[in-house]
């Protein structure tokens, strides 16, 4: 009813696909944004300490509810163990097989995100799953291999939980990231940790292959995706468009320019070249 109120001039819809569809079907001008499922690729040239610190800072901010926050980490095989060790040293919990199954069982409900775990702490989610982790645990990490809907950890989780994948090499890592984006979060955000100064071809390749509007390099995704803090290319906003890939009308970070009407006063000033005919 609110969307159809005569005093409503434009609808800015931030939420699930149902709400966005309702906004677009309201008969009012609408700007909708899509869901994220941000994959992170860490290659063998990355600064591992910075990568892990950035991911943990991002993923623990507001307990992971920012739509741009990391959902999966894909690590090249040659540095996988070092990244895994660094996560554990910095407060993440690497779940064993039994724990991973228990946590995976509460991430989704009826095939969709379980609202009961959204924004909860890592310890609270562990308690819901019936396992114990230290109260100060930062993130729960499930080491998995499937990148399709059958794997609970592969979905958007909006909580301090992460999937972690081992990739054979950089190309395989990008391929896995592509699959995760296509499964959920197309058009939203992706992230790469690499030696950005000496690996321009990898930055270019990642940018070419990712169907996301925000492609972040060596940047915590939550803070980087919303713009301004870690880059000057994205407008500061918590409303992130996914473009036609994600069924949205825009692919930018929504800002004031999208919410105003512009008038243009155009005085007559004839452009004679427009009338010029080619010489015979």
XYZ file of N, CA and C in Angstrom, residues 27-160:
402
model
N 4.229 0.507 -10.440
C 3.759 1.583 -11.308
C 4.433 2.910 -11.030
N 5.315 2.935 -10.025
C 6.079 4.140 -9.688
C 7.508 3.991 -10.210
N 8.190 5.092 -10.478
C 9.621 4.986 -10.774
C 10.329 4.307 -9.601
N 11.222 3.369 -9.890
C 11.857 2.605 -8.816
C 13.319 2.326 -9.139
N 14.125 2.325 -8.099
C 15.516 1.891 -8.188
C 15.661 0.722 -7.220
N 15.961 -0.439 -7.746
C 16.146 -1.615 -6.905
C 17.590 -2.063 -6.936
N 18.030 -2.688 -5.860
C 19.387 -3.234 -5.808
C 19.311 -4.707 -5.432
N 20.359 -5.447 -5.753
C 20.320 -6.896 -5.611
C 21.142 -7.427 -4.458
N 21.081 -8.741 -4.304
C 21.813 -9.435 -3.245
C 23.265 -9.647 -3.660
N 24.130 -9.776 -2.680
C 25.539 -10.046 -2.941
C 25.905 -11.473 -2.577
N 27.064 -11.907 -3.042
C 27.648 -13.192 -2.631
C 29.135 -13.114 -2.932
N 29.782 -12.162 -2.290
C 31.129 -11.738 -2.674
C 32.178 -12.831 -2.515
N 32.827 -13.223 -3.630
C 33.973 -14.126 -3.525
C 35.267 -13.327 -3.453
N 36.239 -13.866 -2.735
C 37.560 -13.248 -2.639
C 38.585 -14.240 -3.173
N 39.422 -13.794 -4.068
C 40.522 -14.617 -4.567
C 41.821 -14.115 -3.953
N 42.593 -15.035 -3.387
C 43.925 -14.716 -2.863
C 44.934 -15.510 -3.682
N 45.801 -14.801 -4.416
C 46.785 -15.526 -5.226
C 48.125 -15.598 -4.508
N 49.098 -16.253 -5.146
C 50.377 -16.527 -4.487
C 51.253 -15.291 -4.356
N 50.887 -14.180 -4.997
C 51.677 -12.950 -4.882
C 51.108 -11.994 -3.835
N 50.007 -12.346 -3.237
C 49.325 -11.447 -2.300
C 50.092 -11.307 -0.993
N 49.893 -10.192 -0.333
C 50.378 -9.984 1.033
C 49.389 -10.692 1.952
N 49.761 -11.873 2.428
C 48.820 -12.730 3.159
C 48.366 -12.075 4.457
N 49.281 -11.453 5.172
C 48.907 -10.805 6.434
C 47.868 -9.712 6.196
N 48.096 -8.907 5.182
C 47.146 -7.832 4.886
C 45.819 -8.401 4.396
N 45.873 -9.435 3.573
C 44.646 -10.030 3.043
C 43.772 -10.576 4.165
N 44.367 -11.355 5.048
C 43.598 -11.958 6.144
C 43.081 -10.882 7.096
N 43.933 -9.919 7.440
C 43.501 -8.842 8.335
C 42.346 -8.054 7.726
N 42.420 -7.785 6.434
C 41.364 -7.023 5.760
C 40.057 -7.798 5.732
N 40.138 -9.087 5.427
C 38.928 -9.913 5.362
C 38.273 -10.012 6.733
N 39.067 -10.225 7.771
C 38.498 -10.333 9.119
C 37.906 -9.005 9.576
N 38.577 -7.904 9.277
C 38.027 -6.597 9.637
C 36.688 -6.373 8.943
N 36.635 -6.732 7.676
C 35.413 -6.545 6.898
C 34.299 -7.466 7.365
N 34.642 -8.729 7.581
C 33.622 -9.740 7.874
C 33.067 -9.601 9.285
N 33.843 -9.042 10.191
C 33.353 -8.865 11.560
C 32.630 -7.536 11.743
N 32.769 -6.611 10.782
C 32.057 -5.340 10.886
C 30.557 -5.598 10.851
N 29.862 -5.175 11.900
C 28.415 -5.367 11.989
C 28.035 -6.839 11.830
N 28.947 -7.712 12.275
C 28.725 -9.167 12.196
C 28.312 -9.631 10.800
N 28.912 -8.996 9.789
C 28.778 -9.517 8.431
C 27.484 -9.239 7.711
N 26.692 -8.259 8.155
C 25.397 -8.032 7.499
C 25.484 -7.117 6.273
N 26.628 -6.452 6.070
C 26.775 -5.618 4.877
C 26.710 -6.514 3.636
N 25.905 -6.123 2.665
C 25.675 -6.988 1.500
C 26.931 -7.209 0.670
N 27.910 -6.314 0.781
C 29.155 -6.472 0.021
C 30.172 -7.337 0.750
N 29.883 -7.754 1.974
C 30.874 -8.478 2.768
C 31.247 -9.816 2.132
N 32.450 -10.259 2.415
C 32.970 -11.497 1.853
C 32.123 -12.696 2.276
N 31.853 -13.582 1.333
C 31.114 -14.809 1.629
C 31.968 -16.054 1.405
N 32.932 -15.956 0.518
C 33.810 -17.088 0.202
C 35.224 -16.581 -0.056
N 36.198 -17.388 0.340
C 37.600 -17.086 0.070
C 38.169 -18.225 -0.773
N 38.695 -17.883 -1.931
C 39.273 -18.872 -2.842
C 40.776 -18.633 -2.881
N 41.549 -19.638 -2.447
C 42.986 -19.451 -2.262
C 43.766 -20.376 -3.194
N 44.756 -19.820 -3.854
C 45.634 -20.613 -4.715
C 46.390 -21.629 -3.860
N 46.519 -22.843 -4.375
C 47.044 -23.979 -3.619
C 48.385 -23.705 -2.944
N 49.284 -23.022 -3.636
C 50.638 -22.840 -3.107
C 50.687 -22.009 -1.830
N 49.648 -21.221 -1.560
C 49.630 -20.420 -0.331
C 48.427 -20.768 0.556
N 47.694 -21.813 0.195
C 46.477 -22.158 0.940
C 46.778 -22.413 2.410
N 47.779 -23.235 2.692
C 48.081 -23.579 4.084
C 48.524 -22.355 4.876
N 49.280 -21.476 4.241
C 49.729 -20.258 4.925
C 48.547 -19.348 5.242
N 47.606 -19.231 4.312
C 46.410 -18.415 4.548
C 45.562 -19.039 5.645
N 45.395 -20.332 5.583
C 44.615 -21.058 6.600
C 45.208 -20.843 7.988
N 46.524 -20.982 8.080
C 47.218 -20.798 9.357
C 47.059 -19.368 9.866
N 47.118 -18.412 8.962
C 46.999 -17.010 9.360
C 45.602 -16.705 9.875
N 44.587 -17.240 9.218
C 43.218 -17.064 9.703
C 43.086 -17.592 11.130
N 43.590 -18.808 11.360
C 43.482 -19.425 12.686
C 44.235 -18.608 13.734
N 45.394 -18.088 13.360
C 46.201 -17.301 14.292
C 45.522 -15.991 14.661
N 44.719 -15.463 13.746
C 44.092 -14.150 13.954
C 42.674 -14.241 14.512
N 42.253 -15.411 14.953
C 40.977 -15.503 15.659
C 39.848 -16.178 14.922
N 40.090 -16.623 13.696
C 39.055 -17.380 12.983
C 39.081 -18.833 13.445
N 37.954 -19.496 13.344
C 37.860 -20.912 13.700
C 37.721 -21.722 12.417
N 38.689 -22.609 12.173
C 38.611 -23.516 11.028
C 37.836 -24.744 11.492
N 36.636 -24.906 10.996
C 35.752 -25.971 11.463
C 36.219 -27.332 10.960
N 36.125 -28.348 11.854
C 36.381 -29.706 11.374
C 35.146 -30.221 10.632
N 35.225 -31.428 10.121
C 34.146 -31.942 9.275
C 32.807 -31.980 10.004
N 32.828 -32.440 11.246
C 31.590 -32.535 12.027
C 31.038 -31.144 12.331
N 31.914 -30.224 12.726
C 31.488 -28.855 13.025
C 30.963 -28.150 11.775
N 31.650 -28.395 10.655
C 31.221 -27.772 9.400
C 29.817 -28.228 9.016
N 29.540 -29.491 9.198
C 28.210 -30.021 8.878
C 27.161 -29.411 9.794
N 27.497 -29.250 11.080
C 26.553 -28.677 12.044
C 26.251 -27.213 11.710
N 27.282 -26.441 11.433
C 27.077 -25.025 11.099
C 26.365 -24.899 9.755
N 26.770 -25.710 8.791
C 26.105 -25.690 7.490
C 24.623 -25.987 7.598
N 24.257 -26.767 8.605
C 22.858 -27.129 8.793
C 21.980 -26.004 9.298
N 22.596 -24.926 9.816
C 21.792 -23.803 10.326
C 21.926 -22.545 9.467
N 22.784 -22.582 8.454
C 22.955 -21.397 7.605
C 21.718 -21.120 6.762
N 21.084 -22.182 6.294
C 19.913 -22.048 5.433
C 18.689 -22.651 6.101
N 17.532 -22.176 5.677
C 16.265 -22.731 6.143
C 15.318 -22.771 4.956
N 14.876 -23.960 4.620
C 14.012 -24.157 3.440
C 14.651 -23.597 2.170
N 15.962 -23.782 2.063
C 16.677 -23.369 0.866
C 17.059 -21.909 0.800
N 16.678 -21.129 1.806
C 16.996 -19.694 1.838
C 17.771 -19.373 3.112
N 18.336 -18.172 3.157
C 19.103 -17.752 4.327
C 18.265 -17.857 5.592
N 18.842 -18.453 6.622
C 18.167 -18.596 7.909
C 18.256 -17.274 8.675
N 17.144 -16.608 8.862
C 17.126 -15.291 9.513
C 17.677 -15.346 10.932
N 17.625 -16.514 11.567
C 18.062 -16.634 12.958
C 19.567 -16.426 13.119
N 20.337 -16.594 12.049
C 21.791 -16.443 12.186
C 22.295 -15.103 11.660
N 21.431 -14.333 11.028
C 21.851 -13.060 10.425
C 22.314 -12.084 11.509
N 23.532 -11.583 11.370
C 24.052 -10.594 12.301
C 24.442 -11.128 13.665
N 24.394 -12.433 13.840
C 24.808 -13.031 15.110
C 26.331 -13.155 15.156
N 26.879 -13.254 16.343
C 28.318 -13.444 16.482
C 28.690 -14.874 16.111
N 29.978 -15.103 15.892
C 30.442 -16.450 15.559
C 30.105 -17.431 16.674
N 30.292 -17.005 17.931
C 29.999 -17.885 19.064
C 28.511 -18.194 19.158
N 27.667 -17.202 18.881
C 26.218 -17.415 18.937
C 25.765 -18.387 17.856
N 26.335 -18.272 16.667
C 25.981 -19.190 15.585
C 26.437 -20.607 15.922
N 27.619 -20.711 16.508
C 28.106 -22.026 16.932
C 27.162 -22.646 17.957
N 26.669 -21.831 18.882
C 25.733 -22.332 19.895
C 24.436 -22.811 19.251
N 23.934 -22.047 18.273
C 22.728 -22.462 17.549
C 22.962 -23.803 16.858
N 24.187 -23.990 16.362
C 24.527 -25.226 15.649
C 24.855 -26.376 16.590
N 24.958 -26.087 17.882
C 25.223 -27.142 18.854
C 26.688 -27.503 19.000
N 27.582 -26.567 18.672
C 29.008 -26.808 18.857
C 29.581 -25.699 19.733
N 30.789 -25.916 20.226
C 31.418 -24.910 21.078
C 32.620 -24.305 20.369
N 32.707 -22.982 20.411
C 33.908 -22.262 19.987
C 34.169 -21.191 21.032
N 35.400 -20.705 21.157
C 35.681 -19.641 22.127
C 34.794 -18.414 21.902
N 34.434 -17.750 22.969
C 33.528 -16.607 22.899
C 34.077 -15.491 22.018
N 35.401 -15.376 21.965
C 36.007 -14.288 21.185
C 36.330 -14.695 19.744
N 35.790 -15.799 19.291
C 36.020 -16.235 17.906
C 35.483 -15.185 16.939
N 36.249 -14.894 15.906
C 35.850 -13.832 14.977
C 34.972 -14.340 13.845
N 35.378 -15.426 13.222
C 34.682 -15.941 12.041
C 34.737 -17.465 12.058
N 33.668 -18.096 11.577
C 33.640 -19.550 11.410
C 33.911 -19.860 9.942
N 34.951 -20.657 9.684
C 35.345 -20.961 8.308
C 35.109 -22.433 8.003
N 34.342 -22.681 6.953
C 34.105 -24.041 6.491
C 34.893 -24.299 5.220
N 35.781 -25.276 5.259
C 36.560 -25.642 4.071
C 35.714 -26.569 3.206
N 35.367 -26.107 2.028
C 34.433 -26.830 1.164
C 34.973 -26.855 -0.266
N 34.282 -27.612 -1.118
C 34.718 -27.717 -2.513
C 33.620 -27.362 -3.510
N 32.353 -27.615 -3.176
C 31.254 -27.350 -4.113
C 30.943 -25.861 -4.168
N 30.683 -25.378 -5.368
C 30.349 -23.959 -5.549
C 28.910 -23.768 -6.016
N 28.099 -24.799 -5.900
C 26.709 -24.697 -6.361
C 25.756 -24.608 -5.173
N 24.465 -24.601 -5.452
C 23.451 -24.385 -4.413
C 23.402 -25.509 -3.388
N 24.007 -26.651 -3.700
C 23.978 -27.779 -2.764
C 24.845 -27.535 -1.540
N 25.774 -26.590 -1.619
C 26.687 -26.308 -0.508
C 26.199 -25.090 0.276
N 25.757 -25.281 1.534
C 25.256 -24.145 2.324
C 26.268 -23.008 2.455
N 27.545 -23.347 2.588
C 28.564 -22.316 2.771
C 28.784 -21.476 1.514
N 28.319 -21.950 0.356
C 28.517 -21.211 -0.893
C 27.534 -20.063 -1.059
N 26.511 -19.999 -0.218
C 25.470 -18.980 -0.335
C 25.861 -17.691 0.393
N 25.099 -16.629 0.144
C 25.222 -15.407 0.941
C 24.751 -15.713 2.355
N 25.583 -15.354 3.364
C 25.290 -15.778 4.733
C 25.016 -14.629 5.702
N 25.423 -13.415 5.373
C 25.143 -12.225 6.195
C 25.426 -12.472 7.675
N 26.565 -13.058 7.935
C 26.990 -13.406 9.291
C 28.495 -13.660 9.242
N 29.161 -13.740 10.390
C 30.606 -13.998 10.387
C 30.933 -15.463 10.098
